[in-house]
Coordinates of C-alpha atoms in Angstrom, one line a residue:
X63 CA -33.1 -27.5 -4.1
X64 CA -31.8 -25.7 -7.1
X65 CA -33.1 -28.5 -9.5
X66 CA -36.6 -28.5 -8.0
X67 CA -36.9 -25.0 -8.2
X68 CA -35.9 -25.0 -11.8
X69 CA -38.3 -28.1 -12.6
X70 CA -41.3 -26.1 -10.5
X71 CA -40.6 -23.1 -13.0
X72 CA -40.6 -25.6 -16.0
X73 CA -43.9 -27.0 -14.8
X74 CA -45.4 -23.7 -14.2
X75 CA -45.9 -24.3 -10.3
X76 CA -43.4 -21.5 -9.6
X77 CA -43.4 -18.1 -11.3
X78 CA -40.4 -17.4 -13.6
X79 CA -39.1 -14.2 -12.5
X80 CA -36.6 -12.7 -15.1
X81 CA -34.1 -10.8 -12.9
X82 CA -33.4 -8.3 -15.9
X83 CA -37.2 -7.0 -15.5
X84 CA -37.2 -6.6 -11.5
X85 CA -37.7 -3.1 -10.3
X86 CA -38.7 -3.6 -6.6
X87 CA -35.2 -2.2 -5.6
X88 CA -35.3 0.9 -7.8
X89 CA -36.2 4.2 -6.1
X90 CA -38.9 6.4 -8.2
X91 CA -37.0 8.4 -11.0
X92 CA -36.8 11.7 -9.3
X93 CA -35.0 10.1 -6.2
X94 CA -32.9 7.8 -8.4
X95 CA -31.6 10.9 -10.4
X96 CA -30.6 12.7 -7.0
X97 CA -28.6 9.7 -5.9
X98 CA -26.9 9.6 -9.3
X99 CA -26.0 13.3 -9.3
X100 CA -24.4 12.7 -6.0
X101 CA -22.6 9.8 -7.4
X102 CA -21.2 11.9 -10.3
X103 CA -20.2 14.4 -7.8
X104 CA -18.1 11.9 -5.7
X105 CA -16.7 10.6 -8.9
X106 CA -15.3 13.9 -10.1
X107 CA -13.9 14.4 -6.7
X108 CA -12.2 11.2 -6.6
X109 CA -11.0 10.8 -9.9
X110 CA -11.2 14.2 -11.5
X111 CA -9.2 13.3 -14.8
X112 CA -11.1 9.9 -15.4
X113 CA -13.9 9.3 -17.8
X114 CA -14.9 5.6 -17.2
X115 CA -16.6 6.2 -13.7
X116 CA -18.9 8.7 -15.0
X117 CA -19.8 6.5 -18.1
X118 CA -20.7 3.7 -15.5
X119 CA -23.1 6.1 -13.9
X120 CA -24.6 7.2 -17.3
X121 CA -25.1 3.4 -18.2
X122 CA -26.9 2.9 -14.9
X123 CA -29.3 5.7 -15.4
X124 CA -30.0 4.7 -19.2
X125 CA -31.3 1.3 -17.5
X126 CA -33.3 2.9 -15.0
X127 CA -34.9 5.9 -17.3
X128 CA -35.1 3.6 -20.7
X129 CA -35.5 0.1 -19.4
X130 CA -33.0 -2.9 -19.1
X131 CA -32.4 -3.6 -22.8
X132 CA -31.5 0.1 -23.4
X133 CA -29.2 -0.1 -20.6
X134 CA -27.4 -3.3 -21.7
X135 CA -27.1 -1.8 -25.3
X136 CA -25.5 1.5 -23.9
X137 CA -23.3 -0.6 -21.8
X138 CA -22.0 -2.6 -24.7
X139 CA -21.4 0.5 -26.8
X140 CA -19.7 2.4 -24.3
X141 CA -17.5 -0.5 -23.2
X142 CA -16.3 -0.9 -26.7
X143 CA -15.4 2.8 -27.0
X144 CA -13.7 2.8 -23.6
X145 CA -11.7 -0.4 -24.7
X146 CA -9.5 1.7 -27.0
X147 CA -8.5 4.5 -24.8
X148 CA -5.1 5.5 -23.4
X149 CA -6.9 5.2 -19.8
X150 CA -7.8 1.7 -20.4
X151 CA -4.3 0.7 -21.8
X152 CA -2.9 2.5 -18.8
X153 CA -4.7 0.5 -16.2
X154 CA -4.1 -2.6 -18.0
X155 CA -0.2 -1.8 -17.8
X156 CA -0.6 -1.1 -14.1
X157 CA -2.7 -4.2 -13.5
X158 CA -0.2 -6.6 -14.9
X159 CA 3.0 -4.5 -13.6
X160 CA 1.7 -4.8 -10.0
X161 CA 1.7 -8.4 -10.6
X162 CA 5.0 -8.7 -12.0
X163 CA 6.5 -7.0 -9.0
X164 CA 6.5 -10.3 -7.3
X165 CA 8.6 -12.1 -9.9
X166 CA 12.3 -10.8 -9.3
X167 CA 15.3 -12.4 -11.7
X168 CA 18.1 -13.7 -9.6
X169 CA 15.7 -14.1 -6.4
X170 CA 12.2 -15.6 -7.0
X171 CA 13.5 -17.9 -9.9
X172 CA 16.0 -19.7 -7.7
X173 CA 13.3 -22.1 -5.9
X174 CA 13.8 -20.4 -2.5
X175 CA 11.2 -20.6 0.1
X176 CA 10.4 -17.5 2.2
X177 CA 11.7 -18.0 5.9
X178 CA 9.3 -17.6 8.9
X179 CA 9.4 -14.2 10.4
X180 CA 8.0 -14.5 13.9
X181 CA 9.4 -11.3 15.8
X182 CA 10.3 -8.0 14.5
X183 CA 12.3 -5.1 15.8
X184 CA 12.0 -1.6 14.8
X185 CA 14.6 1.1 15.9
X186 CA 13.2 4.6 16.1
X187 CA 9.6 5.4 17.2
X188 CA 9.3 8.7 15.1
X189 CA 6.8 9.1 12.4
X190 CA 8.3 6.5 10.2
X191 CA 9.1 3.8 12.9
X192 CA 5.7 4.0 14.6
X193 CA 4.0 3.9 11.1
X194 CA 6.2 0.8 10.2
X195 CA 5.3 -0.5 13.6
X196 CA 1.6 -0.2 13.0
X197 CA 1.6 -2.0 9.8
X198 CA 3.4 -5.0 11.3
X199 CA 1.0 -5.4 14.5
X200 CA -2.0 -5.0 12.0
X201 CA -0.8 -8.3 10.5
X202 CA -0.2 -9.8 13.7
X203 CA 3.6 -9.4 13.9
X204 CA 4.9 -9.1 17.4
X205 CA 6.9 -5.9 17.5
X206 CA 9.8 -4.6 19.7
X207 CA 10.2 -0.8 19.4
X208 CA 13.6 0.4 20.6
X209 CA 14.3 4.2 21.5
X210 CA 16.9 5.9 23.2
X211 CA 15.1 6.9 26.3
X212 CA 11.7 6.8 28.0
X213 CA 10.4 10.1 26.7
X214 CA 10.9 9.1 23.0
X215 CA 9.7 5.6 23.7
X216 CA 6.2 6.8 25.3
X217 CA 5.8 9.2 22.3
X218 CA 6.4 6.3 19.9
X219 CA 3.8 4.2 21.6
X220 CA 1.3 7.1 21.5
X221 CA 1.8 7.4 17.9
X222 CA 1.0 3.6 17.3
X223 CA -1.8 4.2 19.7
X224 CA -3.3 7.1 17.6
X225 CA -2.7 5.2 14.2
X226 CA -5.0 2.3 15.6
X227 CA -7.6 4.7 17.4
X228 CA -7.9 6.6 13.7
X229 CA -8.8 2.9 12.5
X230 CA -11.2 2.4 15.1
X231 CA -13.0 6.0 14.7
X232 CA -13.4 5.2 10.9
X233 CA -15.1 1.6 12.0
X234 CA -12.2 -0.3 10.3
X235 CA -11.4 -1.8 13.6
X236 CA -13.2 -2.9 16.7
X237 CA -12.1 -2.0 20.2
X238 CA -11.2 -5.7 20.8
X239 CA -9.0 -5.9 17.8
X240 CA -7.3 -2.6 19.0
X241 CA -6.5 -3.9 22.2
X242 CA -5.2 -7.2 20.7
X243 CA -3.0 -5.2 18.0
X244 CA -1.5 -2.9 20.8
X245 CA -0.6 -5.9 23.0
X246 CA 1.8 -7.0 20.1
X247 CA 4.3 -4.1 21.0
X248 CA 6.8 -4.2 23.7
X249 CA 8.9 -1.3 24.2
X250 CA 12.9 -1.6 24.8
X251 CA 15.7 0.9 25.4
X252 CA 18.2 -1.7 25.1
X253 CA 19.4 -4.5 22.6
X254 CA 18.7 -7.2 25.3
X255 CA 15.4 -8.6 23.7
X256 CA 17.0 -8.7 20.3
X257 CA 18.5 -12.1 20.5
X258 CA 15.1 -13.8 19.3
X259 CA 14.3 -11.3 16.7
X260 CA 14.1 -12.2 12.8
X261 CA 13.9 -9.2 11.3
X262 CA 15.2 -5.6 12.3
X263 CA 14.0 -2.5 10.6
X264 CA 16.1 0.8 11.6
X265 CA 14.1 3.9 11.1
X266 CA 16.2 6.7 12.9
X267 CA 17.1 10.1 11.4
X268 CA 19.3 10.2 8.0
X269 CA 22.9 10.2 9.6
X270 CA 25.5 8.0 8.2
X271 CA 27.6 7.7 11.3
X272 CA 24.8 6.9 13.5
X273 CA 23.3 4.2 11.0
X274 CA 26.8 2.7 11.0
X275 CA 26.9 2.4 14.5
X276 CA 23.4 1.0 14.8
X277 CA 24.4 -1.8 12.4
X278 CA 27.5 -2.8 14.1
X279 CA 25.5 -3.1 17.2
X280 CA 22.7 -5.1 15.6
X281 CA 25.4 -7.5 14.2
X282 CA 26.7 -8.1 17.7
X283 CA 23.1 -8.6 19.5
X284 CA 21.0 -10.3 16.8
X285 CA 21.1 -13.9 15.8
X286 CA 23.0 -14.7 12.8
X287 CA 19.9 -15.5 10.5
X288 CA 18.4 -12.2 11.4
X289 CA 17.7 -9.7 8.4
X290 CA 19.1 -6.2 8.9
X291 CA 17.0 -3.8 7.0
X292 CA 17.0 0.0 6.9
X293 CA 14.2 2.6 6.1
X294 CA 16.7 5.1 4.6
X295 CA 15.5 7.0 1.5
X296 CA 18.7 8.4 0.2
X297 CA 22.0 6.7 1.8
X298 CA 23.9 4.3 0.0
X299 CA 23.3 0.7 1.9
X300 CA 26.9 -0.4 1.3
X301 CA 28.0 2.8 3.4
X302 CA 25.6 2.0 6.0
X303 CA 26.8 -1.6 6.2
X304 CA 30.6 -0.7 6.0
X305 CA 31.6 -1.4 9.6
X306 CA 29.8 -5.1 9.6
X307 CA 30.7 -8.3 8.2
X308 CA 27.0 -9.0 7.6
X309 CA 26.5 -7.5 4.2
X310 CA 24.9 -10.4 2.7
X311 CA 21.8 -9.6 5.0
X312 CA 21.5 -5.8 4.9
X313 CA 18.8 -4.6 2.8
X314 CA 16.6 -1.6 2.3
X315 CA 13.0 -1.8 3.5
X316 CA 11.9 1.6 2.5
X317 CA 8.3 2.6 3.4
X318 CA 6.4 5.7 2.5
X319 CA 4.8 8.1 5.0
X320 CA 2.3 7.3 6.6
X321 CA 3.7 3.8 6.6
X322 CA 0.7 2.0 7.8
X323 CA -1.4 3.5 4.9
X324 CA 0.8 4.0 1.8
X325 CA 0.8 0.7 -0.2
X326 CA 4.4 0.9 -1.5
X327 CA 7.3 -0.7 0.0
X328 CA 10.9 -0.7 -1.7
X329 CA 13.3 -3.5 -1.0
X330 CA 16.6 -2.1 -1.8
X331 CA 19.4 -4.7 -2.6
X332 CA 22.9 -4.4 -2.8
X333 CA 25.2 -6.6 -4.8
X334 CA 26.1 -8.3 -1.6
X335 CA 22.4 -8.9 -0.3
X336 CA 21.5 -12.5 -0.4
X337 CA 18.5 -13.9 -2.5
X338 CA 17.2 -15.4 0.4
X339 CA 16.8 -12.1 2.2
X340 CA 15.0 -10.6 -0.8
X341 CA 12.7 -13.5 -0.9
X342 CA 11.9 -13.3 2.8
X343 CA 11.1 -9.3 2.7
X344 CA 8.9 -10.0 -0.5
X345 CA 6.8 -12.4 1.7
X346 CA 6.7 -9.9 4.6
X347 CA 5.6 -7.2 2.3
X348 CA 2.9 -9.2 1.0
X349 CA 1.7 -10.3 4.7
X350 CA 1.5 -6.5 5.7
X351 CA -0.7 -6.0 2.6
X352 CA 2.0 -3.8 0.6
X353 CA 3.0 -3.9 -3.0
X354 CA 6.6 -4.6 -2.6
X355 CA 9.1 -3.7 -5.4
X356 CA 12.7 -4.8 -5.6
X357 CA 15.1 -2.1 -6.6
X358 CA 18.8 -1.3 -6.9
X359 CA 20.9 0.3 -4.5
X360 CA 21.4 3.9 -6.2
X361 CA 20.9 7.6 -5.6
X362 CA 16.9 7.9 -4.6
X363 CA 16.2 4.1 -5.3
X364 CA 13.1 4.3 -7.6
X365 CA 10.3 6.5 -6.4
X366 CA 12.6 9.4 -5.2
X367 CA 14.6 8.9 -8.4
X368 CA 11.7 9.4 -10.6
X369 CA 10.5 12.2 -8.2
X370 CA 13.7 14.3 -8.6
X371 CA 13.0 15.6 -12.1
X372 CA 9.5 16.3 -11.1
X373 CA 10.5 18.6 -8.6
X374 CA 13.5 19.9 -10.3
X375 CA 11.4 21.0 -13.4
X376 CA 8.8 22.7 -11.1
X377 CA 11.7 24.7 -9.3
X378 CA 13.2 25.5 -12.7
X379 CA 10.1 27.2 -13.6
X380 CA 10.3 29.2 -10.2
X381 CA 13.8 30.1 -11.0
X382 CA 12.5 31.6 -14.5
X383 CA 10.2 33.8 -12.4
X384 CA 6.8 32.0 -12.9
X385 CA 4.0 32.2 -10.3
X386 CA 4.4 29.5 -7.6
X387 CA 0.9 28.9 -7.3
X388 CA 0.3 28.7 -11.0
X389 CA 2.8 25.8 -11.1
X390 CA 1.4 24.2 -8.2
X391 CA -2.2 24.2 -9.6
X392 CA -0.8 22.8 -12.9
X393 CA 0.8 19.7 -11.0
X394 CA -2.4 19.2 -9.0
X395 CA -4.6 19.1 -11.9
X396 CA -2.3 16.7 -13.7
X397 CA -3.1 14.5 -10.7
X398 CA 0.3 15.0 -8.8
X399 CA -0.5 17.4 -5.9

């Protein structure tokens, strides 16, 4: 068909319409300017400190007002100047950094294949636990949600429902898909169903003794291949696994709130965590559409370790008697609300 079409144009049986000069999809100038004005306001709202979204809109406007060739010239020149900006360098850095997260020395370079994770258990149905469960069922992982009593369990399931309903309201999910996702969650008050689980993520309160007790129980009830993960943001993993003999399969899976929305997942490995477990979790992270980064078992891991000096410097200014709101506005303006 394409060949015939080309020959027809060549032999003048069909008109040669140059797409560059097509204007049938363009609004009248006044209307187009209104649309561009709205787009500029949106761009400023979404990316207050970035220049390039506005440059893109300027280029489009030039093409509409002065014709396609003028638009292309402006695009070439604007691109050339933006190419050498700090923002461009930083965005390139982010692009390659995100891709480098999947290459982890001592784990991904050993030729290991990720094992199949077919069933996940989550301990704790609070804000974090329910968010993690939501992320899992959205990627078709069957989940067992364990709580200490019926009341907490019902509250946890209600949180998952609310997370999913919010997606339905925003049009990101159909009612049918909602029902299917919800059917993947099973509530539990004991460990009886844990014997067929491949991955457990503990998301209870930050209490060392409680976590140690949980991990000792998990070692008893879960199969020997099961990955034992904790969503702790601050506690030393060696301390959490102290009362177990399974330190090679204890790992951190630190999600960020709300867990079904935020893209980052910190995979925390200790000196005992096996490379296979790291490879398995990297695979799960990708399947649930997160950006997994592998970090060491140290105070604050990666994110909070960077966050500490940021908050400490703000608090230092407060100690010096500076206006709290001024500090807050400066942080927000910088892009870190």
